[in-house]
GROMACS .gro file of C-alpha atoms in nm:
model
  271
    1MET     CA    1  -0.006   0.032   0.006
    2LYS     CA    2   0.113   0.353  -0.096
    3LYS     CA    3   0.225   0.551   0.196
    4ILE     CA    4   0.137   0.910   0.219
    5ASP     CA    5   0.310   1.228   0.360
    6ALA     CA    6   0.193   1.335   0.701
    7VAL     CA    7   0.059   1.659   0.575
    8LYS     CA    8   0.017   1.665   0.210
    9HIS     CA    9  -0.224   1.365   0.264
   10GLU     CA   10  -0.491   1.655   0.327
   11LEU     CA   11  -0.479   1.720  -0.060
   12ASN     CA   12  -0.541   1.373  -0.175
   13PRO     CA   13  -0.863   1.311  -0.356
   14MET     CA   14  -1.042   1.107  -0.066
   15SER     CA   15  -0.962   1.410   0.172
   16LEU     CA   16  -1.122   1.670  -0.071
   17MET     CA   17  -1.427   1.428  -0.108
   18ALA     CA   18  -1.440   1.446   0.293
   19LEU     CA   19  -1.440   1.840   0.261
   20ILE     CA   20  -1.752   1.830   0.035
   21LEU     CA   21  -1.922   1.579   0.239
   22SER     CA   22  -1.857   1.781   0.546
   23PHE     CA   23  -2.024   2.061   0.420
   24MET     CA   24  -2.330   1.837   0.341
   25SER     CA   25  -2.335   1.678   0.689
   26LEU     CA   26  -2.320   2.033   0.838
   27ALA     CA   27  -2.621   2.144   0.620
   28VAL     CA   28  -2.813   1.828   0.690
   29VAL     CA   29  -2.766   1.823   1.074
   30THR     CA   30  -2.838   2.216   1.063
   31SER     CA   31  -3.154   2.128   0.906
   32LEU     CA   32  -3.246   1.861   1.154
   33ILE     CA   33  -3.246   2.139   1.425
   34PHE     CA   34  -3.559   2.298   1.245
   35ILE     CA   35  -3.737   1.974   1.164
   36PRO     CA   36  -3.961   1.810   1.416
   37GLN     CA   37  -3.853   1.466   1.509
   38THR     CA   38  -4.170   1.317   1.420
   39ASP     CA   39  -4.141   1.467   1.053
   40ARG     CA   40  -4.071   1.173   0.789
   41VAL     CA   41  -3.775   1.423   0.658
   42TYR     CA   42  -3.615   1.411   0.996
   43THR     CA   43  -3.581   1.022   0.965
   44LEU     CA   44  -3.453   1.067   0.613
   45PHE     CA   45  -3.178   1.307   0.720
   46VAL     CA   46  -3.094   1.090   0.989
   47GLY     CA   47  -3.020   0.798   0.743
   48ILE     CA   48  -2.835   1.012   0.507
   49ASP     CA   49  -2.620   1.154   0.803
   50THR     CA   50  -2.527   0.799   0.901
   51PHE     CA   51  -2.436   0.716   0.549
   52ILE     CA   52  -2.203   0.997   0.525
   53CYS     CA   53  -2.059   0.902   0.868
   54LEU     CA   54  -1.979   0.559   0.723
   55LEU     CA   55  -1.787   0.721   0.435
   56PHE     CA   56  -1.605   0.957   0.680
   57TRP     CA   57  -1.492   0.646   0.856
   58CYS     CA   58  -1.391   0.479   0.546
   59GLN     CA   59  -1.177   0.799   0.448
   60LEU     CA   60  -1.028   0.805   0.788
   61LEU     CA   61  -0.929   0.445   0.843
   62THR     CA   62  -0.769   0.441   0.490
   63ASP     CA   63  -0.562   0.745   0.564
   64LEU     CA   64  -0.476   0.600   0.875
   65ALA     CA   65  -0.336   0.285   0.719
   66ARG     CA   66  -0.150   0.480   0.463
   67SER     CA   67  -0.011   0.722   0.696
   68ASN     CA   68   0.387   0.690   0.784
   69SER     CA   69   0.319   0.786   1.155
   70LYS     CA   70  -0.007   0.660   1.253
   71ILE     CA   71   0.027   0.798   1.617
   72ASN     CA   72   0.094   1.132   1.475
   73TYR     CA   73  -0.201   1.107   1.252
   74LEU     CA   74  -0.443   1.026   1.544
   75LYS     CA   75  -0.317   1.299   1.739
   76HIS     CA   76  -0.395   1.560   1.466
   77HIS     CA   77  -0.717   1.365   1.340
   78TRP     CA   78  -0.888   1.273   1.663
   79PRO     CA   79  -1.176   1.520   1.643
   80ASP     CA   80  -1.253   1.369   1.296
   81PHE     CA   81  -1.299   1.032   1.418
   82ILE     CA   82  -1.531   1.181   1.709
   83ALA     CA   83  -1.727   1.391   1.468
   84SER     CA   84  -1.773   1.079   1.255
   85ILE     CA   85  -1.978   0.896   1.497
   86PRO     CA   86  -2.306   0.821   1.352
   87VAL     CA   87  -2.660   0.894   1.537
   88ILE     CA   88  -2.497   1.174   1.764
   89GLU     CA   89  -2.562   1.443   1.517
   90ALA     CA   90  -2.426   1.740   1.755
   91LEU     CA   91  -2.082   1.581   1.706
   92ARG     CA   92  -2.079   1.660   1.345
   93PHE     CA   93  -2.019   2.042   1.411
   94ALA     CA   94  -1.650   1.934   1.505
   95ARG     CA   95  -1.618   1.875   1.125
   96ILE     CA   96  -1.528   2.230   1.095
   97VAL     CA   97  -1.170   2.177   1.207
   98GLN     CA   98  -1.126   1.954   0.924
   99ILE     CA   99  -1.297   2.221   0.701
  100PHE     CA  100  -1.079   2.475   0.810
  101ARG     CA  101  -0.764   2.253   0.797
  102VAL     CA  102  -0.823   2.158   0.427
  103ILE     CA  103  -0.927   2.519   0.321
  104ARG     CA  104  -0.586   2.650   0.464
  105LEU     CA  105  -0.396   2.382   0.279
  106LEU     CA  106  -0.591   2.465  -0.042
  107ARG     CA  107  -0.515   2.833  -0.029
  108SER     CA  108  -0.147   2.778   0.039
  109SER     CA  109  -0.106   2.472  -0.220
  110HIS     CA  110  -0.045   2.503  -0.589
  111HIS     CA  111  -0.019   2.165  -0.684
  112ILE     CA  112  -0.370   2.045  -0.633
  113ILE     CA  113  -0.439   1.947  -0.982
  114ASN     CA  114  -0.111   1.770  -1.011
  115ASN     CA  115  -0.197   1.574  -0.703
  116ILE     CA  116  -0.535   1.457  -0.849
  117ARG     CA  117  -0.360   1.356  -1.175
  118ASN     CA  118  -0.100   1.157  -0.987
  119ASN     CA  119  -0.382   0.975  -0.788
  120ARG     CA  120  -0.630   0.928  -1.088
  121ARG     CA  121  -0.776   0.599  -0.941
  122GLU     CA  122  -0.839   0.747  -0.596
  123ALA     CA  123  -0.991   1.051  -0.764
  124THR     CA  124  -1.218   0.824  -0.942
  125VAL     CA  125  -1.321   0.631  -0.626
  126ALA     CA  126  -1.390   0.963  -0.447
  127THR     CA  127  -1.588   1.100  -0.758
  128ILE     CA  128  -1.784   0.791  -0.728
  129PHE     CA  129  -1.862   0.815  -0.351
  130LEU     CA  130  -1.920   1.173  -0.385
  131LEU     CA  131  -2.193   1.162  -0.680
  132LEU     CA  132  -2.356   0.844  -0.484
  133THR     CA  133  -2.370   1.049  -0.181
  134VAL     CA  134  -2.528   1.362  -0.354
  135LEU     CA  135  -2.778   1.148  -0.546
  136VAL     CA  136  -2.872   0.969  -0.240
  137THR     CA  137  -2.933   1.277  -0.041
  138VAL     CA  138  -3.104   1.507  -0.307
  139GLY     CA  139  -3.294   1.221  -0.487
  140SER     CA  140  -3.431   1.075  -0.156
  141ALA     CA  141  -3.506   1.435   0.010
  142MET     CA  142  -3.689   1.558  -0.335
  143ILE     CA  143  -3.875   1.244  -0.410
  144LEU     CA  144  -4.012   1.245  -0.056
  145MET     CA  145  -4.130   1.591  -0.077
  146LEU     CA  146  -4.274   1.523  -0.455
  147GLU     CA  147  -4.471   1.227  -0.376
  148SER     CA  148  -4.549   1.210  -0.009
  149ASN     CA  149  -4.861   1.446  -0.047
  150ASP     CA  150  -5.007   1.284  -0.351
  151PRO     CA  151  -5.305   1.022  -0.245
  152GLU     CA  152  -5.202   0.794  -0.534
  153SER     CA  153  -4.824   0.792  -0.436
  154ASN     CA  154  -4.663   0.470  -0.282
  155ILE     CA  155  -4.378   0.645  -0.134
  156HIS     CA  156  -4.463   0.762   0.217
  157SER     CA  157  -4.169   0.744   0.442
  158ALA     CA  158  -3.800   0.782   0.459
  159GLY     CA  159  -3.714   0.419   0.427
  160ASP     CA  160  -3.937   0.422   0.108
  161ALA     CA  161  -3.753   0.720  -0.054
  162LEU     CA  162  -3.406   0.562   0.046
  163TRP     CA  163  -3.517   0.212  -0.113
  164TRP     CA  164  -3.658   0.378  -0.424
  165VAL     CA  165  -3.328   0.590  -0.474
  166PHE     CA  166  -3.112   0.286  -0.436
  167VAL     CA  167  -3.312   0.064  -0.654
  168THR     CA  168  -3.327   0.364  -0.923
  169ILE     CA  169  -2.953   0.438  -0.915
  170SER     CA  170  -2.879   0.066  -0.977
  171THR     CA  171  -3.144   0.053  -1.242
  172VAL     CA  172  -3.265  -0.240  -1.109
  173GLY     CA  173  -3.639  -0.125  -1.098
  174TYR     CA  174  -3.836  -0.362  -0.869
  175GLY     CA  175  -4.153  -0.170  -0.908
  176ASP     CA  176  -4.269  -0.180  -0.550
  177HIS     CA  177  -4.207   0.184  -0.536
  178TYR     CA  178  -4.228   0.412  -0.812
  179PRO     CA  179  -4.322   0.808  -0.876
  180VAL     CA  180  -4.683   0.883  -0.985
  181THR     CA  181  -4.646   1.270  -1.030
  182THR     CA  182  -4.470   1.433  -1.343
  183LEU     CA  183  -4.209   1.602  -1.139
  184GLY     CA  184  -4.124   1.266  -0.951
  185LYS     CA  185  -4.093   1.103  -1.290
  186MET     CA  186  -3.875   1.367  -1.429
  187LEU     CA  187  -3.654   1.327  -1.113
  188ALA     CA  188  -3.657   0.942  -1.168
  189ALA     CA  189  -3.524   1.001  -1.517
  190VAL     CA  190  -3.225   1.206  -1.403
  191ILE     CA  191  -3.131   0.955  -1.141
  192ILE     CA  192  -3.138   0.675  -1.386
  193LEU     CA  193  -2.915   0.869  -1.623
  194CYS     CA  194  -2.684   0.954  -1.333
  195GLY     CA  195  -2.687   0.584  -1.218
  196VAL     CA  196  -2.607   0.448  -1.560
  197GLY     CA  197  -2.296   0.686  -1.574
  198LEU     CA  198  -2.193   0.611  -1.221
  199PHE     CA  199  -2.162   0.246  -1.287
  200GLY     CA  200  -2.008   0.321  -1.625
  201MET     CA  201  -1.747   0.501  -1.393
  202VAL     CA  202  -1.703   0.184  -1.182
  203ALA     CA  203  -1.667  -0.047  -1.512
  204GLY     CA  204  -1.396   0.193  -1.609
  205LEU     CA  205  -1.190   0.204  -1.312
  206VAL     CA  206  -1.229  -0.192  -1.277
  207SER     CA  207  -1.116  -0.209  -1.647
  208ALA     CA  208  -0.835   0.031  -1.579
  209ILE     CA  209  -0.707  -0.167  -1.269
  210ILE     CA  210  -0.707  -0.500  -1.466
  211SER     CA  211  -0.554  -0.367  -1.776
  212ASP     CA  212  -0.293  -0.130  -1.581
  213PRO     CA  213   0.019  -0.067  -1.765
  214THR     CA  214   0.220  -0.016  -1.444
  215LYS     CA  215   0.113  -0.366  -1.303
  216LYS     CA  216   0.216  -0.507  -1.649
  217LYS     CA  217   0.569  -0.348  -1.616
  218GLU     CA  218   0.604  -0.466  -1.261
  219LEU     CA  219   0.538  -0.836  -1.379
  220ASP     CA  220   0.778  -0.834  -1.659
  221ALA     CA  221   1.035  -0.665  -1.439
  222ARG     CA  222   0.975  -0.955  -1.202
  223ARG     CA  223   0.990  -1.214  -1.488
  224HIS     CA  224   1.341  -1.053  -1.616
  225GLU     CA  225   1.457  -1.034  -1.263
  226LYS     CA  226   1.373  -1.420  -1.233
  227GLU     CA  227   1.540  -1.502  -1.557
  228TRP     CA  228   1.845  -1.307  -1.471
  229GLN     CA  229   1.852  -1.494  -1.115
  230GLN     CA  230   1.860  -1.817  -1.265
  231MET     CA  231   2.120  -1.731  -1.515
  232LEU     CA  232   2.340  -1.616  -1.225
  233ASP     CA  233   2.258  -1.918  -1.037
  234ASN     CA  234   2.378  -2.124  -1.345
  235GLN     CA  235   2.681  -1.936  -1.385
  236GLN     CA  236   2.758  -1.990  -1.010
  237ARG     CA  237   2.727  -2.371  -1.064
  238LEU     CA  238   2.941  -2.350  -1.356
  239LEU     CA  239   3.219  -2.185  -1.153
  240GLU     CA  240   3.178  -2.408  -0.868
  241ARG     CA  241   3.222  -2.715  -1.114
  242LEU     CA  242   3.529  -2.544  -1.283
  243ALA     CA  243   3.694  -2.484  -0.945
  244GLN     CA  244   3.625  -2.838  -0.848
  245LEU     CA  245   3.797  -2.957  -1.178
  246GLU     CA  246   4.072  -2.726  -1.115
  247GLN     CA  247   4.132  -2.885  -0.759
  248ARG     CA  248   4.130  -3.241  -0.942
  249LEU     CA  249   4.350  -3.168  -1.206
  250PRO     CA  250   4.659  -3.156  -0.999
  251ARG     CA  251   4.580  -3.456  -0.809
  252GLU     CA  252   4.539  -3.656  -1.105
  253GLU     CA  253   4.867  -3.513  -1.264
  254ASN     CA  254   5.030  -3.624  -0.947
  255GLU     CA  255   4.876  -3.979  -0.950
  256ASN     CA  256   4.968  -4.025  -1.320
  257ALA     CA  257   5.329  -3.907  -1.241
  258GLU     CA  258   5.332  -4.170  -0.946
  259ARG     CA  259   5.197  -4.439  -1.163
  260THR     CA  260   5.469  -4.358  -1.452
  261LYS     CA  261   5.776  -4.378  -1.196
  262CYS     CA  262   5.625  -4.694  -1.045
  263SER     CA  263   5.608  -4.856  -1.403
  264GLU     CA  264   5.961  -4.726  -1.467
  265LYS     CA  265   6.091  -4.878  -1.165
  266THR     CA  266   5.931  -5.196  -1.260
  267THR     CA  267   6.049  -5.183  -1.598
  268ASN     CA  268   6.414  -5.114  -1.482
  269ALA     CA  269   6.411  -5.370  -1.216
  270PRO     CA  270   6.659  -5.654  -1.264
  271GLN     CA  271   6.499  -5.987  -1.349
   0.00000   0.00000   0.00000
């Protein structure tokens, strides 16, 4: 796993995604202050906030695993972990620390585009998560507002709205929940098109990972290294055999010389 710098990791694509989601989370939590707890929209926003918190935890744990100094990372980011605890919406305002930290780095950095270009896969993953969150948040909230007051509608609760938006994004279309109003159908068309594009991005990402030229180069380099190692091993074995032959030759010459002397003595001996 690629390690990241203790400071510049704030500007990687996942952290930039967390910045945008932090604004969304704060907007959702602020809206909950003015919405009665008995309202269906309140339950919907709590579910959306929990979903965003899960994305926060994924981003924080990924950066923690990739950090060169995990203890130092925890010292600087413990408010982010606390702010990402689901259900307790009041803790979400601690995300302001993360927002100011990243905004400060954005103002002082001139390498953001290069950073994104160098981490295209991570940028794609961050974009997919961000688009998915926006679609779920906006789609479920709007469909609930558009359909809940219609007597012929079958989307009446936050659970119905969330289930409908996930089914629509995935283009599965079970048919148990569907819009009946004109605006609801137009919203469904937009979400279907966005869902197709989203899965196209996922397919492109998987294809890029499978046919990665960098990975192919690494495999070729490993194969060449293995071949060179085999050649070196064979050469080493040949050198060892030559050394053994060099050691045996003087002994065989001495033995031959002694045999020759013995045969000469036997021949010259008086009979």
